[in-house]
Coordinates of N, CA and C in Angstrom, one line a residue:
X1103 N 4.6 2.8 -1.3 CA 3.9 2.4 -2.6 C 3.0 3.6 -3.0
X1104 N 3.1 3.9 -4.3 CA 2.2 4.9 -4.8 C 1.0 4.1 -5.4
X1105 N -0.2 4.5 -4.9 CA -1.4 3.9 -5.4 C -2.3 4.9 -6.1
X1106 N -2.5 4.6 -7.4 CA -3.3 5.5 -8.2 C -4.1 4.7 -9.1
X1107 N -5.5 4.9 -9.2 CA -6.3 4.1 -10.1 C -7.1 3.0 -9.4
X1108 N -7.4 2.0 -10.1 CA -8.3 0.9 -9.5 C -7.6 0.3 -8.3
X1109 N -8.4 0.1 -7.3 CA -7.9 -0.5 -6.0 C -9.0 -1.3 -5.4
X1110 N -8.7 -2.0 -4.3 CA -9.7 -2.7 -3.6 C -9.8 -2.3 -2.1
X1111 N -11.0 -2.0 -1.6 CA -11.1 -1.6 -0.2 C -11.7 -2.8 0.6
X1112 N -11.0 -3.2 1.6 CA -11.4 -4.3 2.5 C -11.8 -3.6 3.8
X1113 N -13.1 -3.8 4.1 CA -13.6 -3.3 5.4 C -13.9 -4.5 6.3
X1114 N -13.3 -4.5 7.5 CA -13.5 -5.6 8.4 C -14.3 -5.1 9.6
X1115 N -15.4 -5.7 10.0 CA -16.1 -5.3 11.2 C -15.9 -6.4 12.3
X1116 N -15.4 -5.9 13.4 CA -15.2 -6.8 14.6 C -15.7 -6.1 15.8
X1117 N -15.6 -6.7 16.9 CA -16.0 -6.1 18.2 C -14.8 -5.5 18.9
X1118 N -15.0 -4.4 19.5 CA -13.9 -3.7 20.2 C -13.2 -4.6 21.2
X1119 N -13.9 -5.5 21.8 CA -13.4 -6.3 22.9 C -12.7 -7.6 22.3
X1120 N -12.7 -7.8 21.0 CA -12.0 -8.9 20.4 C -10.5 -8.8 20.5
X1121 N -9.9 -9.8 20.9 CA -8.4 -9.8 21.1 C -7.7 -10.9 20.3
X1122 N -6.4 -10.7 20.2 CA -5.5 -11.7 19.6 C -4.3 -11.7 20.5
X1123 N -4.1 -12.7 21.2 CA -2.9 -12.8 22.2 C -2.8 -11.6 23.1
X1124 N -3.9 -11.3 23.7 CA -4.0 -10.2 24.8 C -3.9 -8.8 24.2
X1125 N -4.0 -8.6 22.9 CA -4.0 -7.3 22.3 C -5.3 -7.1 21.5
X1126 N -5.7 -5.9 21.4 CA -6.9 -5.7 20.5 C -6.7 -6.3 19.1
X1127 N -7.8 -6.9 18.7 CA -7.7 -7.5 17.3 C -7.5 -6.5 16.2
X1128 N -8.1 -5.3 16.4 CA -7.9 -4.3 15.3 C -6.4 -3.9 15.3
X1129 N -5.8 -3.8 16.4 CA -4.3 -3.5 16.5 C -3.5 -4.5 15.7
X1130 N -3.8 -5.8 15.9 CA -3.1 -6.9 15.2 C -3.3 -6.8 13.7
X1131 N -4.6 -6.6 13.3 CA -4.9 -6.5 11.9 C -4.1 -5.3 11.2
X1132 N -4.1 -4.2 11.8 CA -3.5 -3.0 11.3 C -2.0 -3.2 11.2
X1133 N -1.4 -3.8 12.2 CA 0.1 -4.0 12.3 C 0.5 -5.1 11.3
X1134 N -0.3 -6.1 11.1 CA 0.0 -7.1 10.1 C -0.1 -6.5 8.7
X1135 N -1.1 -5.7 8.5 CA -1.3 -5.0 7.1 C -0.1 -4.1 6.9
X1136 N 0.4 -3.5 7.9 CA 1.6 -2.6 7.7 C 2.8 -3.4 7.3
X1137 N 3.0 -4.5 8.1 CA 4.2 -5.4 7.8 C 4.0 -6.0 6.4
X1138 N 2.8 -6.3 6.0 CA 2.5 -6.9 4.7 C 2.8 -6.0 3.6
X1139 N 2.8 -4.6 3.9 CA 3.0 -3.6 2.9 C 1.8 -3.0 2.2
X1140 N 0.6 -3.2 2.8 CA -0.6 -2.7 2.2 C -0.5 -1.1 2.2
X1141 N -1.1 -0.5 1.3 CA -1.0 1.0 1.1 C -1.5 1.8 2.3
X1142 N -2.6 1.3 2.9 CA -3.2 2.1 4.0 C -4.2 1.3 4.8
X1143 N -4.3 1.8 6.1 CA -5.3 1.2 7.0 C -5.8 2.2 8.0
X1144 N -7.0 2.1 8.4 CA -7.6 3.0 9.4 C -8.6 2.2 10.3
X1145 N -8.7 2.6 11.5 CA -9.6 2.0 12.5 C -10.6 3.1 12.9
X1146 N -11.9 2.7 12.9 CA -12.9 3.6 13.4 C -13.8 2.9 14.4
X1147 N -14.0 3.5 15.5 CA -14.9 2.9 16.5 C -16.3 3.4 16.3
X1148 N -17.2 2.5 16.3 CA -18.6 2.8 16.1 C -19.2 3.3 17.4
X1149 N -20.3 4.1 17.3 CA -21.1 4.6 18.5 C -22.3 3.8 18.7
X1150 N -22.8 3.0 17.7 CA -23.9 2.1 17.9 C -23.9 1.1 16.8
X1151 N -24.4 -0.1 17.2 CA -24.5 -1.1 16.1 C -24.8 -2.5 16.7
X1152 N -25.0 -3.4 15.8 CA -25.3 -4.8 16.2 C -24.7 -5.7 15.1
X1153 N -24.5 -6.9 15.5 CA -23.9 -7.9 14.5 C -24.7 -9.2 14.6
X1154 N -23.9 -10.3 14.6 CA -24.5 -11.6 14.6 C -25.4 -11.9 15.8
X1155 N -25.1 -11.3 16.9 CA -26.0 -11.5 18.1 C -27.3 -10.9 18.0
X1156 N -27.5 -9.9 17.1 CA -28.7 -9.1 17.0 C -29.0 -8.2 18.2
X1157 N -28.0 -8.1 19.1 CA -28.1 -7.2 20.3 C -27.5 -5.9 20.0
X1158 N -28.3 -4.8 20.2 CA -27.8 -3.5 19.9 C -26.9 -3.0 21.0
X1159 N -25.7 -2.5 20.6 CA -24.7 -2.0 21.5 C -24.6 -0.5 21.3
X1160 N -24.5 0.3 22.3 CA -24.5 1.8 22.2 C -23.6 2.4 23.2
X1161 N -23.1 3.6 22.9 CA -22.2 4.3 23.9 C -23.0 5.3 24.7
X1162 N -24.4 5.3 24.6 CA -25.2 6.2 25.3 C -25.0 6.1 26.8
X1163 N -25.2 7.1 27.6 CA -25.1 7.2 29.0 C -25.8 6.0 29.6
X1164 N -25.3 5.4 30.7 CA -25.8 4.3 31.4 C -25.7 3.0 30.6
X1165 N -25.0 3.0 29.5 CA -24.8 1.8 28.7 C -23.3 1.7 28.4
X1166 N -22.5 1.7 29.4 CA -21.1 1.6 29.2 C -20.7 0.2 28.7
X1167 N -20.1 0.0 27.6 CA -19.9 -1.3 27.1 C -18.6 -1.3 26.3
X1168 N -17.9 -2.4 26.2 CA -16.7 -2.6 25.4 C -17.1 -3.4 24.2
X1169 N -18.4 -3.6 23.9 CA -18.8 -4.4 22.8 C -19.2 -3.6 21.6
X1170 N -18.6 -2.4 21.5 CA -18.9 -1.5 20.4 C -18.3 -2.1 19.1
X1171 N -18.9 -1.8 17.9 CA -18.3 -2.2 16.7 C -17.1 -1.4 16.3
X1172 N -16.1 -2.1 15.7 CA -14.9 -1.4 15.2 C -14.8 -1.8 13.7
X1173 N -14.5 -0.8 12.9 CA -14.4 -0.9 11.5 C -12.9 -0.7 11.1
X1174 N -12.3 -1.7 10.5 CA -10.9 -1.6 10.0 C -11.0 -1.5 8.5
X1175 N -10.4 -0.5 7.9 CA -10.5 -0.3 6.5 C -9.0 -0.4 5.9
X1176 N -8.8 -1.3 5.0 CA -7.6 -1.5 4.3 C -7.7 -1.2 2.8
X1177 N -6.8 -0.6 2.2 CA -6.8 -0.3 0.8 C -5.5 -0.5 0.1
X1178 N -5.6 -1.2 -1.0 CA -4.4 -1.4 -1.9 C -4.9 -2.0 -3.2
X1179 N -4.0 -2.5 -4.0 CA -4.4 -3.1 -5.3 C -5.2 -4.4 -4.9
X1180 N -6.0 -4.8 -5.9 CA -6.8 -6.0 -5.7 C -5.9 -7.2 -5.4
X1181 N -4.8 -7.3 -6.1 CA -3.9 -8.5 -5.8 C -3.3 -8.5 -4.4
X1182 N -2.9 -7.3 -3.9 CA -2.3 -7.2 -2.6 C -3.4 -7.5 -1.5
X1183 N -4.6 -6.9 -1.6 CA -5.6 -7.1 -0.6 C -6.0 -8.6 -0.6
X1184 N -6.2 -9.2 -1.8 CA -6.6 -10.6 -1.8 C -5.5 -11.5 -1.2
X1185 N -4.2 -11.1 -1.4 CA -3.1 -11.9 -0.9 C -3.1 -11.8 0.7
X1186 N -3.7 -10.7 1.2 CA -3.7 -10.5 2.7 C -4.8 -11.3 3.3
X1187 N -5.8 -11.7 2.6 CA -7.0 -12.3 3.2 C -6.7 -13.5 4.1
X1188 N -5.7 -14.4 3.7 CA -5.4 -15.5 4.6 C -5.0 -15.1 6.0
X1189 N -4.5 -13.9 6.2 CA -4.1 -13.3 7.5 C -5.4 -13.2 8.3
X1190 N -6.5 -12.7 7.7 CA -7.8 -12.5 8.4 C -8.4 -13.9 8.8
X1191 N -8.2 -14.9 7.9 CA -8.7 -16.2 8.2 C -8.1 -16.7 9.5
X1192 N -6.9 -16.4 9.8 CA -6.2 -16.8 11.0 C -6.7 -16.0 12.2
X1193 N -7.0 -14.7 12.0 CA -7.2 -13.8 13.1 C -8.7 -13.7 13.6
X1194 N -9.6 -13.8 12.7 CA -11.0 -13.5 13.0 C -11.9 -14.7 13.2
X1195 N -12.3 -14.9 14.5 CA -13.2 -16.0 14.7 C -14.6 -15.7 14.3
X1196 N -15.0 -14.5 14.5 CA -16.3 -14.0 14.1 C -16.3 -12.6 13.7
X1197 N -17.0 -12.3 12.7 CA -17.0 -10.9 12.2 C -17.5 -10.9 10.7
X1198 N -17.3 -9.8 10.1 CA -17.7 -9.6 8.7 C -16.6 -8.8 8.0
X1199 N -16.4 -9.2 6.7 CA -15.4 -8.5 5.9 C -16.1 -8.2 4.6
X1200 N -15.9 -7.0 4.0 CA -16.5 -6.6 2.8 C -15.4 -6.1 1.8
X1201 N -15.5 -6.6 0.6 CA -14.6 -6.2 -0.4 C -15.3 -5.3 -1.4
X1202 N -14.7 -4.1 -1.7 CA -15.4 -3.2 -2.7 C -14.3 -2.6 -3.6
X1203 N -14.6 -2.7 -4.9 CA -13.7 -2.0 -5.9 C -13.8 -0.5 -5.7
X1204 N -12.7 0.2 -5.7 CA -12.7 1.7 -5.6 C -11.6 2.2 -6.5
X1205 N -11.7 3.5 -6.7 CA -10.6 4.2 -7.4 C -9.8 5.0 -6.4
X1206 N -8.5 4.8 -6.4 CA -7.7 5.5 -5.4 C -7.0 6.7 -6.0
X1207 N -7.0 7.8 -5.3 CA -6.2 8.9 -5.7 C -5.3 9.2 -4.5
X1208 N -4.0 9.1 -4.8 CA -3.0 9.2 -3.7 C -2.5 10.7 -3.8
X1209 N -2.7 11.4 -2.7 CA -2.1 12.8 -2.6 C -0.8 12.8 -1.9
X1210 N 0.2 13.4 -2.4 CA 1.5 13.5 -1.7 C 1.5 14.7 -0.8
X1211 N 2.3 14.7 0.2 CA 2.4 15.9 1.1 C 3.1 17.0 0.3
X1212 N 2.9 18.2 0.8 CA 3.5 19.4 0.1 C 5.0 19.3 0.0
X1213 N 5.7 18.8 1.0 CA 7.1 18.7 0.9 C 7.6 17.7 -0.1
X1214 N 6.7 16.7 -0.6 CA 7.1 15.7 -1.5 C 6.8 16.0 -2.9
X1215 N 6.1 17.1 -3.2 CA 5.8 17.5 -4.6 C 5.9 19.0 -4.8
X1216 N 6.2 19.4 -6.0 CA 6.3 20.9 -6.2 C 4.8 21.5 -6.2
X1217 N 4.7 22.6 -5.6 CA 3.4 23.3 -5.5 C 3.1 23.9 -6.9
X1218 N 1.8 24.0 -7.3 CA 1.5 24.5 -8.6 C 0.3 25.4 -8.5
X1219 N 0.3 26.4 -9.4 CA -0.8 27.3 -9.4 C -1.8 27.1 -10.6
X1220 N -1.5 26.1 -11.4 CA -2.3 25.8 -12.6 C -1.7 26.4 -13.8
X1221 N -0.6 27.2 -13.6 CA 0.1 27.8 -14.7 C 1.5 27.2 -14.9
X1222 N 1.8 26.1 -14.1 CA 3.1 25.5 -14.2 C 4.1 26.2 -13.3
X1223 N 3.7 27.3 -12.7 CA 4.6 28.0 -11.8 C 4.3 27.6 -10.3
X1224 N 5.3 27.5 -9.5 CA 5.1 27.2 -8.0 C 4.4 28.4 -7.4
X1225 N 3.7 28.1 -6.2 CA 3.0 29.1 -5.5 C 4.1 30.1 -5.0
X1226 N 3.7 31.4 -5.0 CA 4.7 32.4 -4.5 C 4.7 32.2 -2.9
X1227 N 5.9 32.4 -2.4 CA 6.1 32.3 -0.9 C 5.8 33.7 -0.3
X1228 N 5.1 33.7 0.9 CA 4.8 35.0 1.5 C 6.1 35.7 1.9
X1229 N 6.1 37.0 1.8 CA 7.3 37.8 2.1 C 7.5 38.0 3.5

């Protein structure tokens, strides 16, 4: 899918140790989003944070924990993201989701588009 223009970013915050049928919850969310056809998904592990428990979790030395925050970011059209929300209702027992309107600019790989120099001519190839 080519995504250009208004879009919706869904950011989901869960705990690294959260699971769905013995697999990491973030894994299940990303793979469901992929099967659903959403334009993109990323997972980022936090280094420090707290949530509903108000207990601070950190990766500092002597504080080895699997309770670190994980942020899953999904982006697509507003209609597609909102249609995906029932999947989260099924998966997330506790966490936070944030919806934000964004403007998406989709860049294609060099092999997928002609290179340009601003003059309408392709970049010269090195000799």
